[in-house]
Amino acid sequence: MMKRVVVCFLMALLLVQSAFTGNASSAVMFTDTRGHWAEQQINELAELGILKGSGYIPFHPNKPVTRGEALALMNRVFETVYGRVDKTERKLNLDSRYLLRQEAEQLLTNMRTMLQNETGLVSKFDPGDRMLYYLYLADNYQLMKKQEKENYDWWMSSEALQHPLSREEASLLLFHLMMPQKFRTANIKPQDAPAYFTSFYEWKQDSFYRDTYSPYALAIREFNFFLAEKNFEPQRVMTRAEFAVVMKRLYDYFVRDASGQFKATVNNKQRIAKVYLRAASLAYEANDQAKLSTLFTPEALKVLNGLPYRPAFTNHGNLTVKIDENNKLKLWVTGQYQDTKNGKYQLEYLFEPDNSNAYGQKITNLIYTEK
């Protein structure tokens, strides 16, 4: 009897998770969201391929979203905007049995790379690792707060990842995801970034909401993901519909961020161009033609295919940017590279305004020069 109950529970869980584990390339029509207050945001995420599925399936908008589903959705939002910016690394403290493990691991890898790109600093501080550790503390009924003695043998189980996500836990996840953006506005030196973010773990930040001392809700308040006024309701479980709305707001923010950096300072342009080129190189390596078509014009892609050498996604470190002399809307990004066997070379990428991707830019030409 017990075995039958367990099997029924697992089957029900798979049905609920179908919008998170299905085929992104197929059309999906949710059968239970018409007239729902979050119908528009749910449909928009489905159109973007962030919510997956095939055919007519239920979404279960009023059921709780789980921690693992939240991690997977955050990564899909990130990669829909920026693309994949690093290769997935296996996390030994994450249960390998979990169905959405690879997407969770990809999120952690993307987060670390984005913070390093923003600060220009490679350090032991890993935002994804820290995020998962404090989520582990929450699963063990502890405050998501720095302990006097850290448990270095922690492990996030599949069961823990399938538990419902609270609003406070959601604020923790988003706080770590938004670290590059927070660093950009914190007016601190790169070497001070780890200490700055650690101060949140020590709960040294001022509180804003009347019903929680947790600093994470206040830390992400500037991004308007939750629109909470005086009470945050930290322990309330988030529904799938509520989290979908937060994800749509996150997607909109990332789109503004990606395109806005190309219109900002030279340093901003350099950093976002590096993200763009990392995503483009990984898409080329994976032969992801759909992604490549949003990042390169057909003519530029033809030039890329004919190059004698192509930099790896990790090589775009030394970039300079310059506005085109004849058209201020065009941007030249120049990279200096070295092939281990054939010496140094230079690539110039011409970026022009284009609405086919979230960056608002597209590479329309490449110029290769041997040095």
Coordinates of C-alpha atoms in Angstrom, one line a residue:
M1 CA 0.0 0.0 0.0
M2 CA 2.8 2.4 0.9
K3 CA 4.6 1.7 -2.3
R4 CA 1.4 2.5 -4.3
V5 CA 1.1 5.8 -2.4
V6 CA 4.7 6.7 -3.2
V7 CA 4.3 5.9 -6.9
C8 CA 1.1 7.9 -7.1
F9 CA 2.9 10.9 -5.4
L10 CA 5.8 10.7 -7.9
M11 CA 3.5 10.5 -10.8
A12 CA 1.6 13.6 -9.6
L13 CA 4.8 15.4 -9.1
L14 CA 5.9 14.7 -12.6
L15 CA 2.6 15.9 -14.0
V16 CA 2.9 19.2 -12.0
Q17 CA 6.5 19.6 -13.2
S18 CA 5.6 19.1 -16.9
A19 CA 5.7 22.8 -17.6
F20 CA 9.3 22.8 -16.2
T21 CA 10.6 19.7 -17.9
G22 CA 8.9 19.5 -21.3
N23 CA 10.0 20.3 -24.8
A24 CA 10.7 24.0 -25.2
S25 CA 10.5 23.8 -29.0
S26 CA 6.9 22.6 -29.0
A27 CA 3.8 24.8 -28.7
V28 CA 2.2 24.6 -25.3
M29 CA -1.3 25.6 -24.3
F30 CA -2.1 25.5 -20.6
T31 CA -5.6 24.2 -19.9
D32 CA -6.1 25.8 -16.4
T33 CA -4.8 29.4 -16.8
R34 CA -7.6 31.1 -18.8
G35 CA -9.0 33.9 -16.7
H36 CA -6.3 33.5 -14.0
W37 CA -4.9 36.8 -12.7
A38 CA -1.4 35.7 -13.9
E39 CA -2.6 34.4 -17.3
Q40 CA -0.7 37.0 -19.3
Q41 CA 2.7 36.5 -17.6
I42 CA 2.4 32.7 -17.8
N43 CA 1.6 32.8 -21.5
E44 CA 4.4 35.3 -22.2
L45 CA 6.9 33.0 -20.4
A46 CA 5.6 30.0 -22.5
E47 CA 6.0 32.0 -25.7
L48 CA 9.6 32.7 -24.7
G49 CA 10.2 29.0 -24.1
I50 CA 10.9 29.6 -20.4
L51 CA 7.8 27.6 -19.5
K52 CA 8.0 24.3 -21.4
G53 CA 5.5 21.8 -22.6
S54 CA 3.9 20.2 -25.6
G55 CA 0.2 20.4 -26.5
Y56 CA -2.6 21.0 -24.0
I57 CA -1.4 20.5 -20.5
P58 CA -2.3 21.9 -17.0
F59 CA 0.0 24.5 -15.4
H60 CA -1.4 24.2 -11.9
P61 CA -1.0 28.0 -11.2
N62 CA -2.1 27.8 -7.6
K63 CA 0.1 25.0 -6.5
P64 CA 3.4 25.8 -4.7
V65 CA 6.5 26.3 -6.8
T66 CA 9.4 24.2 -5.5
R67 CA 13.0 25.3 -4.8
G68 CA 14.4 23.3 -7.7
E69 CA 11.8 24.6 -10.2
A70 CA 12.7 28.1 -9.1
L71 CA 16.4 27.5 -9.8
A72 CA 15.6 26.0 -13.3
L73 CA 13.3 28.9 -14.2
M74 CA 15.8 31.5 -13.1
N75 CA 18.4 29.9 -15.4
R76 CA 16.0 29.9 -18.3
V77 CA 15.2 33.5 -17.8
F78 CA 18.9 34.3 -17.6
E79 CA 19.9 32.3 -20.7
T80 CA 16.9 33.6 -22.7
V81 CA 18.3 37.1 -22.3
Y82 CA 22.1 36.7 -22.1
G83 CA 22.6 33.2 -23.4
R84 CA 24.8 30.5 -21.8
V85 CA 28.0 32.2 -20.7
D86 CA 29.9 29.3 -19.3
K87 CA 30.0 25.5 -19.4
T88 CA 28.1 23.6 -16.8
E89 CA 30.1 22.4 -13.8
R90 CA 29.0 19.4 -11.7
K91 CA 28.2 20.4 -8.1
L92 CA 29.0 17.5 -5.8
N93 CA 26.8 19.0 -3.0
L94 CA 23.8 18.9 -5.3
D95 CA 21.8 15.6 -5.4
S96 CA 22.5 14.0 -8.8
R97 CA 19.1 12.3 -8.7
Y98 CA 17.2 15.5 -9.0
L99 CA 15.4 15.8 -12.3
L100 CA 16.3 19.5 -12.9
R101 CA 19.8 19.2 -11.5
Q102 CA 21.6 20.1 -14.7
E103 CA 19.7 23.4 -15.1
A104 CA 20.3 24.2 -11.5
E105 CA 24.1 23.6 -12.0
Q106 CA 24.1 25.7 -15.1
L107 CA 22.5 28.6 -13.2
L108 CA 25.2 28.4 -10.5
T109 CA 27.9 28.4 -13.2
N110 CA 26.4 31.3 -15.1
M111 CA 26.1 33.3 -11.8
R112 CA 29.7 32.9 -10.9
T113 CA 30.9 33.9 -14.4
M114 CA 28.6 37.0 -14.5
L115 CA 29.9 38.3 -11.2
Q116 CA 33.5 37.7 -12.2
N117 CA 32.8 39.5 -15.4
E118 CA 31.3 42.5 -13.6
T119 CA 34.0 42.9 -11.0
G120 CA 36.9 41.7 -13.1
L121 CA 37.9 39.8 -10.0
V122 CA 38.4 36.0 -9.8
S123 CA 38.1 35.0 -6.1
K124 CA 37.0 32.1 -3.9
F125 CA 33.6 33.8 -3.4
D126 CA 31.1 31.9 -5.5
P127 CA 27.6 33.4 -5.4
G128 CA 25.9 30.2 -6.6
D129 CA 27.6 28.1 -4.0
R130 CA 26.7 30.5 -1.3
M131 CA 23.1 30.7 -2.5
L132 CA 22.7 26.9 -2.3
Y133 CA 24.4 26.7 1.1
Y134 CA 22.0 29.2 2.7
L135 CA 19.1 27.4 1.1
Y136 CA 20.4 24.3 2.7
L137 CA 20.3 26.1 6.1
A138 CA 16.7 27.0 5.5
D139 CA 15.9 23.4 4.7
N140 CA 17.3 22.4 8.1
Y141 CA 15.1 25.0 9.9
Q142 CA 17.9 27.4 10.5
L143 CA 18.1 31.1 9.7
M144 CA 19.7 31.9 6.4
K145 CA 22.4 33.6 8.3
K146 CA 26.1 33.2 8.7
Q147 CA 26.9 30.6 11.4
E148 CA 29.7 30.7 13.9
K149 CA 30.9 27.4 12.5
E150 CA 30.0 26.5 8.9
N151 CA 29.1 23.0 7.9
Y152 CA 31.5 22.1 5.1
D153 CA 29.9 18.7 4.6
W154 CA 26.5 20.1 3.5
W155 CA 24.4 18.4 0.8
M156 CA 21.2 19.6 -0.9
S157 CA 19.0 16.5 -1.4
S158 CA 16.5 15.9 -4.1
E159 CA 13.8 15.9 -1.5
A160 CA 14.9 19.3 -0.2
L161 CA 14.8 20.7 -3.8
Q162 CA 11.2 19.5 -4.1
H163 CA 10.0 21.4 -1.1
P164 CA 7.8 24.5 -1.6
L165 CA 9.7 27.8 -2.0
S166 CA 8.9 30.5 0.6
R167 CA 9.1 34.2 -0.3
E168 CA 12.1 34.7 2.0
E169 CA 13.9 31.8 0.1
A170 CA 12.9 33.4 -3.2
S171 CA 14.4 36.7 -2.0
L172 CA 17.7 34.9 -1.1
L173 CA 17.9 33.3 -4.6
L174 CA 17.2 36.6 -6.4
F175 CA 19.7 38.4 -4.2
H176 CA 22.5 36.1 -5.4
L177 CA 21.4 36.2 -9.0
M178 CA 21.4 40.0 -8.9
M179 CA 24.8 40.4 -7.4
P180 CA 26.4 41.8 -10.6
Q181 CA 23.8 44.5 -10.8
K182 CA 24.1 45.3 -7.1
F183 CA 27.8 45.6 -7.3
R184 CA 27.4 48.0 -10.2
T185 CA 25.5 50.4 -8.0
A186 CA 27.2 49.8 -4.7
N187 CA 30.2 52.1 -5.4
I188 CA 32.8 49.7 -4.0
K189 CA 36.1 48.4 -5.2
P190 CA 36.1 45.0 -6.8
Q191 CA 38.3 43.5 -4.0
D192 CA 35.7 44.6 -1.5
A193 CA 32.8 42.8 -3.2
P194 CA 33.1 39.5 -1.2
A195 CA 33.1 41.4 2.1
Y196 CA 30.2 43.6 0.9
F197 CA 28.0 40.6 0.1
T198 CA 29.1 38.7 3.2
S199 CA 27.7 41.5 5.3
F200 CA 24.3 40.5 4.1
Y201 CA 24.9 37.0 5.5
E202 CA 25.8 38.5 8.8
W203 CA 22.5 40.4 8.8
K204 CA 24.2 43.7 9.3
Q205 CA 22.0 45.5 6.8
D206 CA 19.1 47.7 8.0
S207 CA 15.7 46.2 8.0
F208 CA 12.8 47.7 6.0
Y209 CA 9.8 45.4 6.3
R210 CA 7.9 45.1 9.5
D211 CA 7.6 41.3 9.5
T212 CA 11.2 40.2 8.8
Y213 CA 14.7 41.0 9.8
S214 CA 16.1 39.1 6.9
P215 CA 18.2 41.5 4.7
Y216 CA 17.5 39.7 1.4
A217 CA 14.0 41.1 0.8
L218 CA 15.4 44.6 1.2
A219 CA 18.4 43.9 -0.9
I220 CA 16.3 43.2 -4.0
R221 CA 13.6 45.8 -3.3
E222 CA 15.2 48.2 -5.8
F223 CA 14.4 45.7 -8.6
N224 CA 10.6 45.7 -7.9
F225 CA 10.2 42.0 -8.3
F226 CA 7.7 41.6 -5.4
L227 CA 6.1 45.1 -5.1
A228 CA 5.7 44.5 -1.3
E229 CA 4.9 47.7 0.7
K230 CA 5.4 47.4 4.5
N231 CA 5.0 43.6 5.0
F232 CA 7.0 41.0 3.0
E233 CA 5.3 37.8 4.3
P234 CA 8.6 35.9 4.3
Q235 CA 7.2 32.5 5.3
R236 CA 4.4 32.4 2.9
V237 CA 4.8 29.8 0.2
M238 CA 4.9 31.1 -3.4
T239 CA 2.6 29.6 -5.9
R240 CA 3.6 28.8 -9.5
A241 CA 1.6 31.7 -10.8
E242 CA 3.2 34.2 -8.3
F243 CA 6.7 33.0 -9.2
A244 CA 5.9 33.2 -12.9
V245 CA 5.0 36.8 -12.4
V246 CA 8.3 37.4 -10.6
M247 CA 10.1 35.7 -13.4
K248 CA 8.5 37.9 -16.1
R249 CA 9.6 40.9 -14.1
L250 CA 13.1 39.5 -13.9
Y251 CA 13.1 38.8 -17.7
D252 CA 12.0 42.4 -18.4
Y253 CA 14.7 43.8 -16.1
F254 CA 17.4 41.7 -17.7
V255 CA 16.3 42.9 -21.1
R256 CA 16.6 46.5 -20.0
D257 CA 20.0 45.7 -18.4
A258 CA 21.5 43.9 -21.4
S259 CA 20.5 46.6 -23.9
G260 CA 21.1 49.5 -21.5
Q261 CA 24.7 48.5 -21.0
F262 CA 25.4 48.9 -24.7
K263 CA 24.2 52.5 -24.4
A264 CA 26.2 53.3 -21.2
T265 CA 29.8 54.0 -20.4
V266 CA 32.8 52.5 -22.2
N267 CA 33.4 50.1 -19.3
N268 CA 29.8 49.0 -19.4
K269 CA 30.1 48.4 -23.2
Q270 CA 33.3 46.4 -22.7
R271 CA 31.7 44.2 -20.0
I272 CA 28.5 43.5 -21.9
A273 CA 30.3 42.9 -25.1
K274 CA 32.4 40.2 -23.3
V275 CA 29.2 38.5 -22.2
Y276 CA 27.8 38.7 -25.7
L277 CA 30.9 37.1 -27.2
R278 CA 31.1 34.4 -24.6
A279 CA 27.5 33.4 -25.4
A280 CA 28.2 33.6 -29.1
S281 CA 31.3 31.4 -28.8
L282 CA 29.5 28.8 -26.8
A283 CA 26.6 28.8 -29.2
Y284 CA 29.1 28.3 -32.1
E285 CA 30.8 25.5 -30.3
A286 CA 27.4 23.8 -29.6
N287 CA 26.3 24.4 -33.2
D288 CA 23.2 26.2 -31.9
Q289 CA 22.1 27.8 -35.2
A290 CA 18.9 29.3 -33.7
K291 CA 21.0 31.2 -31.1
L292 CA 23.7 32.2 -33.6
S293 CA 21.1 33.6 -36.0
T294 CA 20.0 36.1 -33.3
L295 CA 23.6 37.2 -32.6
F296 CA 25.1 37.3 -36.1
T297 CA 23.7 38.4 -39.5
P298 CA 24.0 35.7 -42.2
E299 CA 26.9 37.7 -43.8
A300 CA 28.8 37.9 -40.5
L301 CA 28.2 34.3 -39.7
K302 CA 29.6 33.4 -43.1
V303 CA 32.7 35.4 -42.3
L304 CA 33.0 33.7 -38.9
N305 CA 32.8 30.3 -40.5
G306 CA 35.7 31.2 -42.8
L307 CA 38.1 32.4 -40.2
P308 CA 41.4 30.5 -39.8
Y309 CA 41.1 30.7 -36.0
R310 CA 38.1 31.4 -33.7
P311 CA 38.7 32.3 -30.0
A312 CA 37.3 30.0 -27.3
F313 CA 34.6 31.4 -25.2
T314 CA 37.1 32.0 -22.4
N315 CA 39.4 34.1 -24.5
H316 CA 37.4 37.3 -24.8
G317 CA 39.4 39.1 -22.0
N318 CA 41.2 42.0 -23.6
L319 CA 38.6 43.9 -25.5
T320 CA 38.4 47.6 -26.5
V321 CA 35.4 49.4 -27.8
K322 CA 35.1 52.4 -30.2
I323 CA 32.2 54.2 -31.7
D324 CA 32.2 54.1 -35.5
E325 CA 33.5 57.4 -36.9
N326 CA 30.7 57.6 -39.6
N327 CA 27.8 56.3 -37.6
K328 CA 27.5 56.7 -33.8
L329 CA 25.0 53.9 -33.6
K330 CA 27.6 51.4 -34.7
L331 CA 30.1 50.0 -32.3
W332 CA 33.5 48.4 -33.0
V333 CA 34.7 45.8 -30.4
T334 CA 38.3 44.7 -30.9
G335 CA 39.8 41.7 -29.3
Q336 CA 43.5 40.7 -29.2
Y337 CA 43.9 36.9 -29.2
Q338 CA 46.7 34.3 -29.4
D339 CA 46.5 30.9 -31.0
T340 CA 48.9 28.5 -29.2
K341 CA 50.3 27.2 -32.5
N342 CA 50.0 30.1 -34.9
G343 CA 50.6 33.2 -32.9
K344 CA 48.7 36.4 -32.3
Y345 CA 45.7 37.7 -34.3
Q346 CA 43.1 40.4 -33.9
L347 CA 39.3 40.3 -34.5
E348 CA 37.1 43.4 -34.9
Y349 CA 33.4 42.9 -34.4
L350 CA 30.9 45.4 -35.8
F351 CA 27.8 45.7 -33.6
E352 CA 24.7 47.4 -34.9
P353 CA 21.3 48.0 -33.4
D354 CA 18.9 45.1 -33.9
N355 CA 15.8 43.9 -32.1
S356 CA 16.2 40.2 -32.8
N357 CA 17.8 39.6 -29.4
A358 CA 17.6 41.1 -25.9
Y359 CA 20.9 42.9 -26.2
G360 CA 19.4 45.1 -28.9
Q361 CA 22.6 44.6 -30.9
K362 CA 23.8 42.2 -33.6
I363 CA 27.2 41.5 -35.1
T364 CA 27.1 42.5 -38.8
N365 CA 30.7 42.2 -39.8
L366 CA 34.1 40.7 -38.6
I367 CA 37.6 41.7 -39.6
Y368 CA 40.4 39.3 -39.0
T369 CA 44.0 40.6 -38.9
E370 CA 47.2 38.6 -38.2
K371 CA 49.6 40.3 -35.9

